[in-house]
Short mmCIF file of C-alpha atoms in Angstrom, two decimals:
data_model
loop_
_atom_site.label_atom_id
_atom_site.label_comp_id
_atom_site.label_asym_id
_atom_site.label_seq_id
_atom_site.Cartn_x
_atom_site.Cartn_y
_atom_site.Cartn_z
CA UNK A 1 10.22 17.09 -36.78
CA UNK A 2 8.06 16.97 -40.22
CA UNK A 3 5.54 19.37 -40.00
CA UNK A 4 2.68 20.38 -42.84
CA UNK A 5 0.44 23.79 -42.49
CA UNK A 6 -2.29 24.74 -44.60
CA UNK A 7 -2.60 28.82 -45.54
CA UNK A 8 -5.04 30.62 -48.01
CA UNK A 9 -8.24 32.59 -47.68
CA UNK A 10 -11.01 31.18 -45.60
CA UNK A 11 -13.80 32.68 -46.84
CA UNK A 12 -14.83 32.52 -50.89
CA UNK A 13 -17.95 33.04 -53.16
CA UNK A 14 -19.16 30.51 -55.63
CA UNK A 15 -17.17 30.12 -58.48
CA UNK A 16 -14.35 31.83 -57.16
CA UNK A 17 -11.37 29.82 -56.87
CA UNK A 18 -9.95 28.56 -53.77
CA UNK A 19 -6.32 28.41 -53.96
CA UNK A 20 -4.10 26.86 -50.86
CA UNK A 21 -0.48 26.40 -49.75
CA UNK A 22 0.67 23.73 -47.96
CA UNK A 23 4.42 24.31 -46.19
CA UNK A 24 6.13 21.80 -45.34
CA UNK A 25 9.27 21.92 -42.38
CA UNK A 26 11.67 20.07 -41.37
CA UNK A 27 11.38 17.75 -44.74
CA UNK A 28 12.76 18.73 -48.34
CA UNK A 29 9.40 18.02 -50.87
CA UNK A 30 12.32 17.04 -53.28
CA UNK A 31 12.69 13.69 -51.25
CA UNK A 32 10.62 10.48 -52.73
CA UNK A 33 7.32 11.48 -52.03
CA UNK A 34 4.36 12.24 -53.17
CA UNK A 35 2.44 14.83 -51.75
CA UNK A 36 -1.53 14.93 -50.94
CA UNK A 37 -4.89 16.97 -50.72
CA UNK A 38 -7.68 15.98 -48.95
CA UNK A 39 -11.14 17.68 -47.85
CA UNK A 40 -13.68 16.44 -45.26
CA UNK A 41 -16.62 18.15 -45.61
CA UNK A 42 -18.87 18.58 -42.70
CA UNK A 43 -21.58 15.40 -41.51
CA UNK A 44 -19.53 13.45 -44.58
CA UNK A 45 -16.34 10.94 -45.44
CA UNK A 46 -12.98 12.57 -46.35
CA UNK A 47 -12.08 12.96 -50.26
CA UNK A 48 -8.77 13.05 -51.82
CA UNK A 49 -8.19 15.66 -54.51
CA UNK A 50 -4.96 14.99 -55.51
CA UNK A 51 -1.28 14.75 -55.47
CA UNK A 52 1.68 15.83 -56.71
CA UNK A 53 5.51 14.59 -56.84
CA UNK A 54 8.39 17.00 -56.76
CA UNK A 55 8.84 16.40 -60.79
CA UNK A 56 5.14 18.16 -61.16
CA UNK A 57 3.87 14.52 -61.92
CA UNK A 58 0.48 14.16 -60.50
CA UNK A 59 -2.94 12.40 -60.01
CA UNK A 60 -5.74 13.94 -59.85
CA UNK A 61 -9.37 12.75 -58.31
CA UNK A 62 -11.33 12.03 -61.85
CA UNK A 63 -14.56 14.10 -60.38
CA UNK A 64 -12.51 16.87 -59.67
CA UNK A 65 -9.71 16.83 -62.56
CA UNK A 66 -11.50 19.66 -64.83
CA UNK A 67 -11.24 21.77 -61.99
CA UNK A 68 -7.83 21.08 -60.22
CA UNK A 69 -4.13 22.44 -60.66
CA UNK A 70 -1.71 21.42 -58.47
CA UNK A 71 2.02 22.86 -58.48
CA UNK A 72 5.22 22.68 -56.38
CA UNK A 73 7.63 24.99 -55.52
CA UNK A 74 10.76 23.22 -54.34
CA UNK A 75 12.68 26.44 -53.45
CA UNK A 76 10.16 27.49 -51.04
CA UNK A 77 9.13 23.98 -50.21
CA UNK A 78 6.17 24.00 -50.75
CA UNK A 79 3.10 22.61 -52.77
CA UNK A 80 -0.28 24.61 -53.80
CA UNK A 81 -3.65 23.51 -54.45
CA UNK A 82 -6.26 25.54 -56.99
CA UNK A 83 -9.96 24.48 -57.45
CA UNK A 84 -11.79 26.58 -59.60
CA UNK A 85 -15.56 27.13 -59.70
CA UNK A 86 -15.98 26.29 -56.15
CA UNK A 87 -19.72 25.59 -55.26
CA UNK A 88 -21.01 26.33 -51.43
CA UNK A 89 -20.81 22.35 -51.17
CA UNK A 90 -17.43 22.58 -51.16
CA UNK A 91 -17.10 23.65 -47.69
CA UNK A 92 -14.61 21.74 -46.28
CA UNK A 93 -11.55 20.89 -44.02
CA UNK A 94 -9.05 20.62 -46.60
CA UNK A 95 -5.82 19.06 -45.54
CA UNK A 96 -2.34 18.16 -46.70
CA UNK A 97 -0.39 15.29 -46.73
CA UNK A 98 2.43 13.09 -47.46
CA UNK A 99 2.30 10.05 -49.46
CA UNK A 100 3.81 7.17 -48.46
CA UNK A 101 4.28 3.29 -49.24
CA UNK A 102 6.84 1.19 -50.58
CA UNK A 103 5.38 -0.31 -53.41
CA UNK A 104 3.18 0.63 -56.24
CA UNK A 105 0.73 3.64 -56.37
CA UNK A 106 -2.30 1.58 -55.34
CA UNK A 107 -0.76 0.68 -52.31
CA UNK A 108 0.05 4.12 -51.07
CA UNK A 109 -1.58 6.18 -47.77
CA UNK A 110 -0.90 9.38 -45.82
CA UNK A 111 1.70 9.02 -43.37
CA UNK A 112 1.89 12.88 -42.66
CA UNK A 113 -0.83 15.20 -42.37
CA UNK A 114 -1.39 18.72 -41.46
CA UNK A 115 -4.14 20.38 -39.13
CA UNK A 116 -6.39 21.67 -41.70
CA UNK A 117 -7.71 24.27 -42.78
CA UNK A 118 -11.63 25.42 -42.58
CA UNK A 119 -12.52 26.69 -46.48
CA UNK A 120 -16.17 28.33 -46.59
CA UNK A 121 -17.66 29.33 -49.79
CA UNK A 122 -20.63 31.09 -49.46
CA UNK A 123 -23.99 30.97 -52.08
CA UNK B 1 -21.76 8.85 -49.77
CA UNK B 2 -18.34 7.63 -48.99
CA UNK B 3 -16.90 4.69 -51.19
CA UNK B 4 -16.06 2.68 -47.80
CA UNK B 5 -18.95 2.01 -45.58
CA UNK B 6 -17.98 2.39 -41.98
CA UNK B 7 -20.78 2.68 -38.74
CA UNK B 8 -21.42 6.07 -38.00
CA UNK B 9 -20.43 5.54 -34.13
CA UNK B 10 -19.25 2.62 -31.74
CA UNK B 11 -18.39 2.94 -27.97
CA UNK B 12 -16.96 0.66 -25.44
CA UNK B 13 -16.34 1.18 -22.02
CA UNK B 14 -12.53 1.53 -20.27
CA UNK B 15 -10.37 -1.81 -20.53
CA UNK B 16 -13.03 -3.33 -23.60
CA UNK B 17 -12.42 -4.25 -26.83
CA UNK B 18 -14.09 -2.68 -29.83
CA UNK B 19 -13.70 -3.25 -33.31
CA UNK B 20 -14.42 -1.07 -36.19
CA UNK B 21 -15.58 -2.00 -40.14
CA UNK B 22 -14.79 -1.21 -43.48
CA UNK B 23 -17.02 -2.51 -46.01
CA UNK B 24 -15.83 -1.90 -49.66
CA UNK B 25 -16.23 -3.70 -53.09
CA UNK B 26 -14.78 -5.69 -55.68
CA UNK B 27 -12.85 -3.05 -56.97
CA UNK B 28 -11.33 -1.60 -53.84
CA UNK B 29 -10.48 -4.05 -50.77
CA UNK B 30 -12.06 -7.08 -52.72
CA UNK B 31 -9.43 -6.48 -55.36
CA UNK B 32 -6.90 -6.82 -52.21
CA UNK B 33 -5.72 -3.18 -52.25
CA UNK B 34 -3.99 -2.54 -49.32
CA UNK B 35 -6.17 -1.17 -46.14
CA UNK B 36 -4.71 1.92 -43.99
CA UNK B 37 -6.12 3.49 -40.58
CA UNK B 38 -6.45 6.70 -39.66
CA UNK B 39 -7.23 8.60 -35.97
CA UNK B 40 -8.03 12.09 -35.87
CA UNK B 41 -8.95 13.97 -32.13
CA UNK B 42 -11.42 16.81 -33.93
CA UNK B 43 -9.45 19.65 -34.00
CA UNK B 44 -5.81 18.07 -34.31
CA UNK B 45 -4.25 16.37 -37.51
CA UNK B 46 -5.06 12.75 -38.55
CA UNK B 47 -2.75 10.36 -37.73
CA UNK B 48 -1.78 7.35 -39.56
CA UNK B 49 -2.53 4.38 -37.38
CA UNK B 50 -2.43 1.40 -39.64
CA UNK B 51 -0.59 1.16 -42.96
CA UNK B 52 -0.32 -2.25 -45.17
CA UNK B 53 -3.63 -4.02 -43.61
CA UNK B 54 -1.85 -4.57 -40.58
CA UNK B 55 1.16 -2.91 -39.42
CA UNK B 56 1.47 -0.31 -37.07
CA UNK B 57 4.11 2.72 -37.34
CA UNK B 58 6.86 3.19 -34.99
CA UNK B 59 4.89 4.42 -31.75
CA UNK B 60 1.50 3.14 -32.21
CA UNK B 61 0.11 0.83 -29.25
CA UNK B 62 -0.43 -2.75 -29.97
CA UNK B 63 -3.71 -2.34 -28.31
CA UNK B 64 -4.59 -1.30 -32.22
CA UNK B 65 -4.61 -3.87 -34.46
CA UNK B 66 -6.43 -4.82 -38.22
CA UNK B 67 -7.71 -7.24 -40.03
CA UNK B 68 -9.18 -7.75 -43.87
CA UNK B 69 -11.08 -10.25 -45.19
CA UNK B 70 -12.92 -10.25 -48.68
CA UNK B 71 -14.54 -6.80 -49.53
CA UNK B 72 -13.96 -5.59 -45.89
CA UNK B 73 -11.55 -4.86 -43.19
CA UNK B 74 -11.64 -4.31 -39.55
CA UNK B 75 -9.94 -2.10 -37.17
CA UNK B 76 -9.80 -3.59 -32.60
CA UNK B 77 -8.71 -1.56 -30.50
CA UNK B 78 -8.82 -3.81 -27.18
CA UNK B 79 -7.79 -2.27 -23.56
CA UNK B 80 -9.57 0.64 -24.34
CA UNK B 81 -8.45 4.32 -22.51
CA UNK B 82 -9.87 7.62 -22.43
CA UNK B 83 -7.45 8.69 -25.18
CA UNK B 84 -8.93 6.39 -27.80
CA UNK B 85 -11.98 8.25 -28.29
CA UNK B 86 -11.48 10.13 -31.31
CA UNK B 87 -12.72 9.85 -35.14
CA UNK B 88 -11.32 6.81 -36.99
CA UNK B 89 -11.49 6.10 -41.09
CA UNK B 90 -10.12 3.84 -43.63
CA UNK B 91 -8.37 4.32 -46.77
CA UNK B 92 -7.93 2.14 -49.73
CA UNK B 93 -7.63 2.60 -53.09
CA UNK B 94 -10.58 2.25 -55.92
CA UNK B 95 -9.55 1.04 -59.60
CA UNK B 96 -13.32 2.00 -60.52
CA UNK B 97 -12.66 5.37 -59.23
CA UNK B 98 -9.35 5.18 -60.08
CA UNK B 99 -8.16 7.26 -56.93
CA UNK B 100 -7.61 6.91 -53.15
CA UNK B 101 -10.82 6.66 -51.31
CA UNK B 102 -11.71 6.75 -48.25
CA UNK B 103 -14.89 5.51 -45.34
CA UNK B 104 -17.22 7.95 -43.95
CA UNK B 105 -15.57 7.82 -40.67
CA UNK B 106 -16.76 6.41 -36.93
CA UNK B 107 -16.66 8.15 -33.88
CA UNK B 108 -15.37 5.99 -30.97
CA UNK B 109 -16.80 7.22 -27.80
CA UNK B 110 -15.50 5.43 -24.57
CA UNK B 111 -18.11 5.64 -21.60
#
């Protein structure tokens, strides 16, 4: 059974940077996907960050690229999220994913998902 | 302000049909990207309920079915049960925004 979990700190100050891990079991990340970020803030729509294949390729959200790094660690399977000079309106859920789809990147969607996890950044 | 304008809310009583919008533009579901489906209980993970417009994965009901037409798509969900009320959005992709987007979300309540 695939499973994704979110981990970092909870709690940051603007600017800070909020940096997050997303394991994944029972799934190598080396496989042929890509793999996702997404935040829902709260009272508004969900917004995809970005996402990252084993190989480090990635897209980023335009709005967001100046700000996001994401990485991969295939030994620890595992991918990471960092968002730097985060601003108390970037409270959010922010989830992981997996990517999936059989035919060009525009066609893509997120077959796998993990709970979430609740990032506050206080003013 | 979410790039895929859904209603905020529907609701339906048990054993009804409801259906659910998308409304996009010419650059995202008028350009005929492909339309996914998504159902999320608050507090649990999403889960992928459409994929391709129209197809559901291995172990979704075929009570849930989608349609797309134009700059929008549509999510029924007919025969509806307790268990259906949850949060439901749609995802496309943008080539204005050049990125997956996705709708605000609607909250199906069943009465």
């Amino acid at each position: 059974q695939v499973q994704l979990q979110e981990s970092g700190p909870e709690l940051l100050k603007s600017s800070e940077t909020l940096s997050l891990i997303c394991t994944v079991s029972g799934y190598s990340i080396s496989r042929d996907h890509y793999w996702g970020w997404i935040r829902l803030p709260p009272g508004k729509g969900m917004e995809w960050i970005g996402s990252i294949y084993h190989s480090g390729s990635t897209y980023y959200n335009p709005s967001l690229k100046s700000r996001v790094t994401m990485s991969v660690d295939t030994s620890s399977n595992h991918f990471s999220l960092k968002l730097n000079s985060v601003t108390a309106a970037e409270t959010a859920m922010y989830y992981c994913a997996r990517m999936g789809g059989d035919y060009g990147a525009s066609s893509w969607y997120f077959d796998l998902w993990g709970r979430g996890t609740l990032v506050t950044v206080s003013s | 302000q979410s790039v895929l304008t859904q209603p905020p809310s529907v609701s339906g009583a048990p054993g009804q049909r409801v259906t659910i919008s998308c409304t996009g533009s010419g650059s995202s579901i008028g350009s005929g990207f492909d339309v996914h489906w998504y159902q999320q209980v608050p507090g649990t993970a999403p889960i992928l309920l459409i994929f391709g417009d129209n197809i559901r994965p291995s172990g979704v009901p075929d009570r849930f079915s989608a349609s797309k037409s134009g700059t929008s798509a549509s999510l029924a969900i007919t025969g509806l049960q307790a268990e259906d009320e949850a949060d439901y959005f749609c995802q496309t992709y943008d080539t204005s925004l050049s990125g997956w987007v996705f709708g605000g979300g609607t909250k199906l309540t069943v009465l």
